[in-house]
PDB file of C-alpha atoms in Angstrom:
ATOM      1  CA  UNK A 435     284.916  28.817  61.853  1.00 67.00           C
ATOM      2  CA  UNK A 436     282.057  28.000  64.198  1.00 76.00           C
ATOM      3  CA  UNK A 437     278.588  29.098  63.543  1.00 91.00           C
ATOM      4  CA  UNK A 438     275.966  31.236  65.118  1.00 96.00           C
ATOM      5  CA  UNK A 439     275.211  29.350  68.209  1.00 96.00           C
ATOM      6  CA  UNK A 440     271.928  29.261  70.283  1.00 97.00           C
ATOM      7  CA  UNK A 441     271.253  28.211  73.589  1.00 96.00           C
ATOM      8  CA  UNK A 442     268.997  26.737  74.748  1.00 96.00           C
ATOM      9  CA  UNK A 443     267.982  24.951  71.993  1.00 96.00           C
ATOM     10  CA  UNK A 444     264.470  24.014  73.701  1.00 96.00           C
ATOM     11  CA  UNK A 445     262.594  25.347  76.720  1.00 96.00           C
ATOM     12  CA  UNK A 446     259.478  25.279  78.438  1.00 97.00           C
ATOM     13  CA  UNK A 447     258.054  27.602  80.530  1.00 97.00           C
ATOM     14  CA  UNK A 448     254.461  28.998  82.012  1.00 97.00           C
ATOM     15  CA  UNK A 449     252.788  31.814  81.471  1.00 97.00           C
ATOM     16  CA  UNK A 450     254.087  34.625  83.768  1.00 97.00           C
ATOM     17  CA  UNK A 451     257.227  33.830  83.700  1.00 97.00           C
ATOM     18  CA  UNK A 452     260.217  34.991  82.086  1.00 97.00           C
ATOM     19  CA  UNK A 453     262.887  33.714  79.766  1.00 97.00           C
ATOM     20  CA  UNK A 454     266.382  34.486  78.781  1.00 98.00           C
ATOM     21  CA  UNK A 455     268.212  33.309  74.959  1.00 98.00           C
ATOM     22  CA  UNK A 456     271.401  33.244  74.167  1.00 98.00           C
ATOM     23  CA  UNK A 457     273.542  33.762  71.418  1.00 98.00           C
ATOM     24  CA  UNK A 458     277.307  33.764  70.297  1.00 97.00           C
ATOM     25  CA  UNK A 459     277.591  35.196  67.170  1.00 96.00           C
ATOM     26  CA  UNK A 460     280.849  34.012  64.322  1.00 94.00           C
ATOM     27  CA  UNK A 461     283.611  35.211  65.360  1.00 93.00           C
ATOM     28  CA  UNK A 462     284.505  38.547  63.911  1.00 90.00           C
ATOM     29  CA  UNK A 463     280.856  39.596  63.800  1.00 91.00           C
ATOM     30  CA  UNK A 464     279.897  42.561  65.000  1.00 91.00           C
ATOM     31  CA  UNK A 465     275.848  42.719  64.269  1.00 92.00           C
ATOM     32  CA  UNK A 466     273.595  40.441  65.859  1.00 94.00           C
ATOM     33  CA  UNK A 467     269.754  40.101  64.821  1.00 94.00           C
ATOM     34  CA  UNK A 468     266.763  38.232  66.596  1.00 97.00           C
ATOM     35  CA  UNK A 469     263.733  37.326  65.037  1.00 96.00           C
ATOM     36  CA  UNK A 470     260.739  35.140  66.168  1.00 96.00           C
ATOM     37  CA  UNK A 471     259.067  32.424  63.508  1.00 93.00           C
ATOM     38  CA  UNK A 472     255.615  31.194  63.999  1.00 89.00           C
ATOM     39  CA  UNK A 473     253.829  29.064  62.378  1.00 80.00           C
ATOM     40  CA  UNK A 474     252.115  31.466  58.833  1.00 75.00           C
ATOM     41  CA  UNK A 475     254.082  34.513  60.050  1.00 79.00           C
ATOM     42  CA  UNK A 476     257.284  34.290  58.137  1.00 84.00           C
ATOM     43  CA  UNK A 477     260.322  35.462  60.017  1.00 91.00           C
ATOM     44  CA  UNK A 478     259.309  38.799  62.443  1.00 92.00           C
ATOM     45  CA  UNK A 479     262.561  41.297  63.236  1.00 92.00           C
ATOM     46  CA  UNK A 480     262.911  41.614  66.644  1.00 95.00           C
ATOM     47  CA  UNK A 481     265.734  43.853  66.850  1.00 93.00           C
ATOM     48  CA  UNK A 482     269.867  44.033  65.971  1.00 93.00           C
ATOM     49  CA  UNK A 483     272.478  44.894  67.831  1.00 94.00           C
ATOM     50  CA  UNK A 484     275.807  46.580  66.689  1.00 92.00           C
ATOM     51  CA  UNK A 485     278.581  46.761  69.065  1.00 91.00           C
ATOM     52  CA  UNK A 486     276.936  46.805  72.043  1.00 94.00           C
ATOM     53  CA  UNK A 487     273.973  49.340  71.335  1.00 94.00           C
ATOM     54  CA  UNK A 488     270.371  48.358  69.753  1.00 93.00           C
ATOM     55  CA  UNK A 489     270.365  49.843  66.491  1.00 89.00           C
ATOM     56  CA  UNK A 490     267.211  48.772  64.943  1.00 89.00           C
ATOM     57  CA  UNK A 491     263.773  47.573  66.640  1.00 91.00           C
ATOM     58  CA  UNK A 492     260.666  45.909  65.707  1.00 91.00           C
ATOM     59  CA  UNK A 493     257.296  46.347  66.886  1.00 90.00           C
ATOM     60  CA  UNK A 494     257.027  44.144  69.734  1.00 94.00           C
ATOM     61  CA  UNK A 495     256.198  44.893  72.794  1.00 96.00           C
ATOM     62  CA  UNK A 496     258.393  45.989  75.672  1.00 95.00           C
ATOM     63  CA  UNK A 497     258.393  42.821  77.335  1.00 97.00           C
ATOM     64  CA  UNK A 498     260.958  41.898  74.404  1.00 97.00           C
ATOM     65  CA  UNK A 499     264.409  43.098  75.506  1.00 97.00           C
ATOM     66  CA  UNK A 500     267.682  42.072  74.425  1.00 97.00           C
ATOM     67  CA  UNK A 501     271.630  43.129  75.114  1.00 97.00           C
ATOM     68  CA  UNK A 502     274.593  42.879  73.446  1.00 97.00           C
ATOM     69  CA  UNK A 503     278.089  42.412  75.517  1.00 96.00           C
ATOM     70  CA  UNK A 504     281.823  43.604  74.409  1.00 95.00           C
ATOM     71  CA  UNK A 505     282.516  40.411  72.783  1.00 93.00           C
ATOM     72  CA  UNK A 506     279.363  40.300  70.653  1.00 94.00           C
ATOM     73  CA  UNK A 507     277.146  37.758  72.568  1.00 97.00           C
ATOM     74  CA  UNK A 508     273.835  38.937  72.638  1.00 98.00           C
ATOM     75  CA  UNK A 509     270.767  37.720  74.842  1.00 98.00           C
ATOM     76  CA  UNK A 510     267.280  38.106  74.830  1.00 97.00           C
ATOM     77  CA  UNK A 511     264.763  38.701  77.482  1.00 97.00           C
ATOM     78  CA  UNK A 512     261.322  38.214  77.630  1.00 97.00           C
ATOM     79  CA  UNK A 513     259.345  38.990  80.382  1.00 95.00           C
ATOM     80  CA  UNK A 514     255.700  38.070  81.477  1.00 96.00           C
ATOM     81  CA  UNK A 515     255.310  35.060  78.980  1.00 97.00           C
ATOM     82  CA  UNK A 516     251.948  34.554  76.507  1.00 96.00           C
ATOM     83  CA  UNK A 517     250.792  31.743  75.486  1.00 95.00           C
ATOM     84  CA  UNK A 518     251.361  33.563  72.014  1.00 94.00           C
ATOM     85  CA  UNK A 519     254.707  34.180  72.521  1.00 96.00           C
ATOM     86  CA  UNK A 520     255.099  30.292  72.140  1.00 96.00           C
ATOM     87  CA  UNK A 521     257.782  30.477  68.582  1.00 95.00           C
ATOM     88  CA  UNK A 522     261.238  29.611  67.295  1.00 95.00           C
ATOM     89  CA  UNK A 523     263.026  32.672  68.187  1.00 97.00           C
ATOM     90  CA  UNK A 524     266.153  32.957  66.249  1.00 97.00           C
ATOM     91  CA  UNK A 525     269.499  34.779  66.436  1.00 97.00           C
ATOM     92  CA  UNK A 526     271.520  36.092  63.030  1.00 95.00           C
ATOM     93  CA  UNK A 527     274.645  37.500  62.754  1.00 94.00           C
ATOM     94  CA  UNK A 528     276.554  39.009  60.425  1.00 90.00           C
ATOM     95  CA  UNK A 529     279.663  41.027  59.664  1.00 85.00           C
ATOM     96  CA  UNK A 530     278.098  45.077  59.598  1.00 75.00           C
ATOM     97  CA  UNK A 531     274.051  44.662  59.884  1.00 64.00           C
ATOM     98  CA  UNK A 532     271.175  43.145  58.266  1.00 58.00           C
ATOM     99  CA  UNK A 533     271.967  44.291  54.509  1.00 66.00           C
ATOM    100  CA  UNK A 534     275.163  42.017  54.919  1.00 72.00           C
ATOM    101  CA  UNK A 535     274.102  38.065  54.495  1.00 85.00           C
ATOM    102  CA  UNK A 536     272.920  36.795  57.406  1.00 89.00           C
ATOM    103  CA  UNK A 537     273.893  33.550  59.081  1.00 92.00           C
ATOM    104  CA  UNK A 538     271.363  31.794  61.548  1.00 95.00           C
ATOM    105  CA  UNK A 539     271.697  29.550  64.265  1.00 96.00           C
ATOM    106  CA  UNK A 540     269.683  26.830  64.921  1.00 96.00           C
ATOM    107  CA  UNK A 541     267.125  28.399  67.122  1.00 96.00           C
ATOM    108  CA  UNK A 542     265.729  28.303  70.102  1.00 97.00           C
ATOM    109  CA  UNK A 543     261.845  26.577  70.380  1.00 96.00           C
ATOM    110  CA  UNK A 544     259.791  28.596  73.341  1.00 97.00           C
ATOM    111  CA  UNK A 545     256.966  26.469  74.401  1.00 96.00           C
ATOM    112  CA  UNK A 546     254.779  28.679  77.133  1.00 96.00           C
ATOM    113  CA  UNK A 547     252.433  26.815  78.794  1.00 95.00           C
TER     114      UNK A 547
ATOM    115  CA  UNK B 522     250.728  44.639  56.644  1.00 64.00           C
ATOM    116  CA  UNK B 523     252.709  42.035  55.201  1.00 76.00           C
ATOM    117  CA  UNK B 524     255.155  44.110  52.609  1.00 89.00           C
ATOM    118  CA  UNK B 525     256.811  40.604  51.852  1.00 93.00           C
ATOM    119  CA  UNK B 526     254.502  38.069  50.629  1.00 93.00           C
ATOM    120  CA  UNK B 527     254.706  34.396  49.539  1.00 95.00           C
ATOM    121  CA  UNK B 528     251.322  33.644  48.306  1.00 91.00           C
ATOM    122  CA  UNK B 529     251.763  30.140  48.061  1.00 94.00           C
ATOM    123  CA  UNK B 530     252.105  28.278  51.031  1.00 93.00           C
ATOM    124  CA  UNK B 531     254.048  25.150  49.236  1.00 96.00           C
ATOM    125  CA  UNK B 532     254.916  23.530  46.252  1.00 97.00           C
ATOM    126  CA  UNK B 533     255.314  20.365  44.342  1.00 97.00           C
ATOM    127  CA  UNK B 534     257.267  19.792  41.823  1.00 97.00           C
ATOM    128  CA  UNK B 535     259.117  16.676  39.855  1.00 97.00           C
ATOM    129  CA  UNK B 536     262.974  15.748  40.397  1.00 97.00           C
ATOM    130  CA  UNK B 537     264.661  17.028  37.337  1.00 97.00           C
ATOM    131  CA  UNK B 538     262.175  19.870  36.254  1.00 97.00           C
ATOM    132  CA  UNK B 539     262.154  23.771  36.978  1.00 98.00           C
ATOM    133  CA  UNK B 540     260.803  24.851  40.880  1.00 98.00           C
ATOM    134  CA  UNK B 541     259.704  28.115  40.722  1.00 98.00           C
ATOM    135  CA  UNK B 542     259.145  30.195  43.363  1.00 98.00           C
ATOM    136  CA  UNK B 543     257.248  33.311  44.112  1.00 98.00           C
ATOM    137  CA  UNK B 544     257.409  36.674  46.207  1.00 97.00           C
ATOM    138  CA  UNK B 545     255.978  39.810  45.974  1.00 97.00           C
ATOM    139  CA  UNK B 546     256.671  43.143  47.644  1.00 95.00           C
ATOM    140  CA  UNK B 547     254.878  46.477  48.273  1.00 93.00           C
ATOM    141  CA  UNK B 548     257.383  48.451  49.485  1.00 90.00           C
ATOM    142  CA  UNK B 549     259.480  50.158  46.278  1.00 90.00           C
ATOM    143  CA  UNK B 550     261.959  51.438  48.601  1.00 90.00           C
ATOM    144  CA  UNK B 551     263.901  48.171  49.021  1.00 91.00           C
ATOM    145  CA  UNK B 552     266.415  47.851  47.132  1.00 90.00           C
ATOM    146  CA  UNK B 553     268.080  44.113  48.124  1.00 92.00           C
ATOM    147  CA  UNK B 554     266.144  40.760  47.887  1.00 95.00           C
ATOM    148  CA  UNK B 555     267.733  37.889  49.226  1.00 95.00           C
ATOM    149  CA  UNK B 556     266.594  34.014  49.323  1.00 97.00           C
ATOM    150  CA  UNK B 557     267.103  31.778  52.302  1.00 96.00           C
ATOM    151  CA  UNK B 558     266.591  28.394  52.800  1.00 97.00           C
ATOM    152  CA  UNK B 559     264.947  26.407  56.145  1.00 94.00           C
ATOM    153  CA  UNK B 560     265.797  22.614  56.375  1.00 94.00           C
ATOM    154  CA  UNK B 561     263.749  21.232  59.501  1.00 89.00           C
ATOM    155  CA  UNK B 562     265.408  22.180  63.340  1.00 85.00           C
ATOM    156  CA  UNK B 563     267.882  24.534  61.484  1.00 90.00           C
ATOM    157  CA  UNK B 564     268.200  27.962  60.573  1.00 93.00           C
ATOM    158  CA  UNK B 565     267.624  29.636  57.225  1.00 94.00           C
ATOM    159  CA  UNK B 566     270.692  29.393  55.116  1.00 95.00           C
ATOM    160  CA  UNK B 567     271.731  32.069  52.333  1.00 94.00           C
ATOM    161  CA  UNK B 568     271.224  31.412  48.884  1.00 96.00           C
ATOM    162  CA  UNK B 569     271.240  33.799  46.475  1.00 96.00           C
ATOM    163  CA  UNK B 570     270.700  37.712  46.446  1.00 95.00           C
ATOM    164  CA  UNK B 571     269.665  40.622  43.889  1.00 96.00           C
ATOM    165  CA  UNK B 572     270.160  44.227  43.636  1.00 93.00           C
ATOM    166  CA  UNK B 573     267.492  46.517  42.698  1.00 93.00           C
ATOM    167  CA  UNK B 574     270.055  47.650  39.601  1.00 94.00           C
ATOM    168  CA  UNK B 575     269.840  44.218  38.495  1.00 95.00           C
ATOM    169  CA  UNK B 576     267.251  42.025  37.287  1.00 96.00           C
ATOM    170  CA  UNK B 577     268.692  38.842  37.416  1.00 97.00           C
ATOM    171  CA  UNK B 578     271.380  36.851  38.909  1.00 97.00           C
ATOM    172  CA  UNK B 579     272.588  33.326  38.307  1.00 97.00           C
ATOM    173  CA  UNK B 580     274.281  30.808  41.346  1.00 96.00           C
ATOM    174  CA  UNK B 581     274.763  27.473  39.571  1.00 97.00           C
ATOM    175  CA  UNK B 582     271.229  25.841  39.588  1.00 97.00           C
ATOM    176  CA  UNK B 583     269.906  29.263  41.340  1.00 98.00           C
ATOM    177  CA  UNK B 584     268.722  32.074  39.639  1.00 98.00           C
ATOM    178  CA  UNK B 585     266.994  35.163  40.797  1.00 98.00           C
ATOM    179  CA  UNK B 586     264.709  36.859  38.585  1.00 98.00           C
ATOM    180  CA  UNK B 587     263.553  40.881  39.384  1.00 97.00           C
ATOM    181  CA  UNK B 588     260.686  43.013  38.013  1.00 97.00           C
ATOM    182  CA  UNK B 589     260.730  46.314  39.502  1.00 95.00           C
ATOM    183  CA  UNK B 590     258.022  47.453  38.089  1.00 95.00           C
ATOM    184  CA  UNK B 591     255.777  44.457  39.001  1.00 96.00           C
ATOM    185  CA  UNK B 592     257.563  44.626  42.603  1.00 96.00           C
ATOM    186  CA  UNK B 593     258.069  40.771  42.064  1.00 97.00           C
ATOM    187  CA  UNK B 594     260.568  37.942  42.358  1.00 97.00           C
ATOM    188  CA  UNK B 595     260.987  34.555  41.689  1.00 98.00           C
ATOM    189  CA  UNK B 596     263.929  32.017  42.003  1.00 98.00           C
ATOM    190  CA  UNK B 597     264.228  29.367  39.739  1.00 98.00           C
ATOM    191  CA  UNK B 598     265.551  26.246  40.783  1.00 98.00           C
ATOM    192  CA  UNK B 599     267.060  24.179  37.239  1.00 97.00           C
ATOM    193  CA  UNK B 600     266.800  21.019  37.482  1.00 97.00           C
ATOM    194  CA  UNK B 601     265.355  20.331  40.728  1.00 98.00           C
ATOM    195  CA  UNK B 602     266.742  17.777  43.206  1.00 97.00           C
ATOM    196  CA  UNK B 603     265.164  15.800  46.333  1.00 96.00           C
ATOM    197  CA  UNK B 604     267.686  17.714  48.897  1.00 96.00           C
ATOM    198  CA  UNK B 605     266.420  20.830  47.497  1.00 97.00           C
ATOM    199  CA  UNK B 606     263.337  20.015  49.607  1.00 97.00           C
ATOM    200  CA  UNK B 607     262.599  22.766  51.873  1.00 97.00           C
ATOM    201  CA  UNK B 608     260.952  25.846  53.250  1.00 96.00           C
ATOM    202  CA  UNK B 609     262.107  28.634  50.794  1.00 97.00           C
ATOM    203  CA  UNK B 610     261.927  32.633  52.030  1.00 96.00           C
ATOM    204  CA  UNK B 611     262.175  36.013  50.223  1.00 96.00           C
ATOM    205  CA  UNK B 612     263.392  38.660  51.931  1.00 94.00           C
ATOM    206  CA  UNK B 613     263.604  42.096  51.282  1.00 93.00           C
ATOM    207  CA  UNK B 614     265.953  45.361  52.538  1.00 88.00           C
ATOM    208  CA  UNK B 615     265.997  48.657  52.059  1.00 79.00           C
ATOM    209  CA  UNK B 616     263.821  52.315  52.808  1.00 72.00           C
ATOM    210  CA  UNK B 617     263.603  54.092  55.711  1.00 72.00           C
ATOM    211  CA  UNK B 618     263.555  50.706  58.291  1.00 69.00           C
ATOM    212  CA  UNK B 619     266.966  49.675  57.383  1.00 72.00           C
ATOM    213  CA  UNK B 620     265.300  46.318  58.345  1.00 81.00           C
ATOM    214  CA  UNK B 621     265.364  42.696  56.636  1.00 86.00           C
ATOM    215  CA  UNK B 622     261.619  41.938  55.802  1.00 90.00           C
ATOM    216  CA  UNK B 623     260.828  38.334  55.491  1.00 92.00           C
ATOM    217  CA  UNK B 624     257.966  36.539  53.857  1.00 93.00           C
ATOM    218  CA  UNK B 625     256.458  33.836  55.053  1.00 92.00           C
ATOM    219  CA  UNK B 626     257.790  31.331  52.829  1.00 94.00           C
ATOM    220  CA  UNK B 627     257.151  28.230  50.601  1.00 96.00           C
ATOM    221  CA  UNK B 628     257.275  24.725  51.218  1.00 96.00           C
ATOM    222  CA  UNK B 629     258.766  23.279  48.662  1.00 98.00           C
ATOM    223  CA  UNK B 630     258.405  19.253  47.847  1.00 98.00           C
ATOM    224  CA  UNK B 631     260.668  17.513  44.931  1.00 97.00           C
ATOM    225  CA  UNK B 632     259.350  14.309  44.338  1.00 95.00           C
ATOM    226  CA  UNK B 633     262.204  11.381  43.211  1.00 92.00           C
TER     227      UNK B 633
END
């Protein structure tokens, strides 16, 4: 079975500007979790998505979005780049939702400039 | 407020002894604790889990250790090995979030 892939798997941008991940999920998997990692910070839960509706949300601001399509792909959005939002961003997904193990892609390493 | 916490940032420890890692929590409404581990350019990979009903559980050289009442965990690693190397996180589940919480993690160094 393939594994959680991300694309891309590096990008750079400038401040201002905005940015769209992607994710494909294992096949059969229904829930789909981002989560940014910077550097002291751990892991921070963006928000999941469960056949096709956002079921769970962290605090971030709006400027985070994210969507999940029919066949579980998911993509995130975020608008009006920070220097601070300069992280690994990282997709999980899993067979119900978060209580279920997890399995990560690679990530994706946002570099805002 | 960081309910998951990893207090130390890494560790070093000999190939062949015990690696011990630390997390603590301040939430007591979690109820599932899970370990992951984060080789360099990858994402975390599951390792080993505990229910709150439980206090420990074994995986081969894993084991999960749980103190309710101290809201603490540790994973012991018997005997260490180089490949081991890697960033360790505790995570946590459970209360009214229904999110995973993730510390920040340890950096764990075997030495040959």
């Amino acid at each position: 079975k393939a594994g959680v892939t991300q694309t891309p798997r590096y990008l750079i941008k400038t401040r201002g500007q905005q940015v769209t991940l992607s994710c494909s999920p294992i096949s059969g998997h229904r829930s789909v979790s981002w989560y940014q990692q910077t550097p002291g910070q751990g892991l921070q839960f963006l928000f999941e998505y469960f056949s096709e509706t956002q079921r769970n949300k962290g605090n971030f601001p709006g400027r985070f979005s994210g969507r999940q399509f029919s066949n579980s792909r998911s993509e995130m959005n975020v608008s009006t780049l920070e220097l601070g939002d300069s992280a690994l961003y990282l997709c999980a997904s899993s067979l119900v939702g978060t209580k279920n193990i997890q399995y990560f892609g690679a990530g994706t390493r946002l570099s805002v400039l | 407020d960081q309910q998951v916490k990893q207090n130390s940032p890494s560790l070093s420890v000999q190939e062949g002894r015990i690696s011990i890692l630390n997390c603590d929590y301040t939430n007591s409404m979690f109820d599932y604790f899970l370990w992951y581990k984060k080789y360099p350019a990858e994402g975390p990979t599951f390792l080993i889990s505990i229910s709150s009903i439980k206090d420990k559980n074994e995986d081969g050289r894993f084991t999960v250790f749980l103190n309710k009442s101290a809201k603490h965990l540790s994973l012991h690693i018997v005997p260490s090995q180089p490949g081991d190397s890697a960033v360790y996180f505790c995570a946590a589940f459970g209360g009214a979030t229904n999110k995973l919480i993730f510390g920040t993690g340890t950096l764990l160094a075997v030495q040959p």
